[in-house]
Short mmCIF file of C-alpha atoms in Angstrom, two decimals:
data_model
loop_
_atom_site.label_atom_id
_atom_site.label_comp_id
_atom_site.label_asym_id
_atom_site.label_seq_id
_atom_site.Cartn_x
_atom_site.Cartn_y
_atom_site.Cartn_z
CA MET O 20 26.02 -22.00 -6.07
CA TRP O 21 24.94 -19.59 -8.78
CA GLN O 22 24.07 -15.93 -8.58
CA VAL O 23 21.43 -14.64 -10.97
CA ASN O 24 21.50 -10.87 -11.48
CA ILE O 25 18.45 -9.03 -12.79
CA THR O 26 18.21 -5.40 -13.81
CA CYS O 27 15.12 -3.60 -15.03
CA ASP O 28 14.05 -0.02 -15.50
CA GLY O 29 11.32 1.56 -13.40
CA GLU O 30 8.68 1.36 -16.10
CA ALA O 31 9.30 -2.35 -16.70
CA TRP O 32 8.99 -2.97 -12.95
CA LYS O 33 5.64 -1.15 -12.84
CA VAL O 34 4.33 -3.31 -15.68
CA TYR O 35 5.84 -6.70 -14.76
CA GLY O 36 6.83 -6.52 -11.08
CA VAL O 37 3.88 -8.54 -9.76
CA GLU O 38 4.28 -11.21 -12.46
CA PHE O 39 8.02 -11.36 -11.82
CA LYS O 40 7.49 -11.96 -8.08
CA LYS O 41 5.03 -14.78 -8.88
CA MET O 42 7.56 -16.33 -11.28
CA VAL O 43 10.27 -16.26 -8.58
CA GLU O 44 8.04 -18.37 -6.31
CA ASN O 45 8.44 -21.28 -8.79
CA TYR O 46 12.17 -21.54 -8.03
CA GLN O 47 14.40 -22.37 -5.07
CA ALA O 48 15.79 -18.84 -5.28
CA GLU O 49 17.00 -16.80 -2.31
CA LEU O 50 17.04 -13.03 -2.68
CA ILE O 51 20.54 -11.90 -1.65
CA GLY O 52 20.41 -8.29 -2.82
CA SER O 53 17.89 -5.74 -4.01
CA LYS O 54 18.31 -2.07 -4.72
CA LYS O 55 16.03 0.59 -6.15
CA MET O 56 17.96 3.39 -7.79
CA PRO O 57 16.80 7.06 -7.72
CA ASP O 58 15.72 6.79 -11.38
CA GLY O 59 13.46 3.79 -10.57
CA LYS O 60 15.85 1.17 -11.95
CA ARG O 61 15.88 -2.11 -9.97
CA ILE O 62 18.90 -4.31 -9.41
CA MET O 63 18.31 -7.71 -7.82
CA SER O 64 20.46 -10.77 -7.10
CA TYR O 65 19.25 -14.27 -6.31
CA LYS O 66 21.16 -17.31 -5.08
CA ILE O 67 20.29 -20.63 -6.73
CA GLU O 68 22.10 -23.90 -6.01
CA ASP O 69 21.41 -25.89 -9.20
CA VAL O 70 22.90 -24.69 -12.50
CA SER O 71 19.94 -25.97 -14.55
CA GLU O 72 17.53 -24.07 -12.32
CA ALA O 73 19.71 -20.95 -12.53
CA GLU O 74 19.68 -21.17 -16.34
CA ALA O 75 15.89 -21.62 -16.43
CA PHE O 76 15.37 -18.76 -13.96
CA GLN O 77 17.64 -16.45 -15.96
CA GLU O 78 15.87 -17.37 -19.20
CA GLN O 79 12.42 -16.73 -17.72
CA CYS O 80 13.52 -13.31 -16.46
CA THR O 81 14.26 -12.22 -20.01
CA ASN O 82 10.64 -12.94 -20.99
CA PHE O 83 9.70 -9.72 -19.20
CA ILE O 84 10.30 -6.79 -21.55
CA GLY O 85 12.85 -4.42 -20.04
CA PHE O 86 14.44 -7.06 -17.79
CA ILE O 87 18.09 -7.99 -18.32
CA SER O 88 19.56 -11.04 -16.62
CA ASP O 89 22.77 -13.02 -16.32
CA PHE O 90 24.22 -15.54 -13.93
CA VAL O 91 27.64 -16.32 -12.50
CA THR O 92 29.12 -18.91 -10.20
CA ARG O 93 29.89 -17.94 -6.62
#
């Protein structure tokens, strides 16, 4: 299993949040953590079973300006 971590600032979420949620629907990704910080920053974690899918998901996240993503094995 792989954990994909995404961080974005509040402004990026306002601009790309809806598109990001639609993109997530294209993957077998399970939201395992989500937090909105007082400054509007978002921190999210998704569980993905397949490494190729985790890589593709992580790469697509970085297409949204202001989104930072990485993934690790769990």
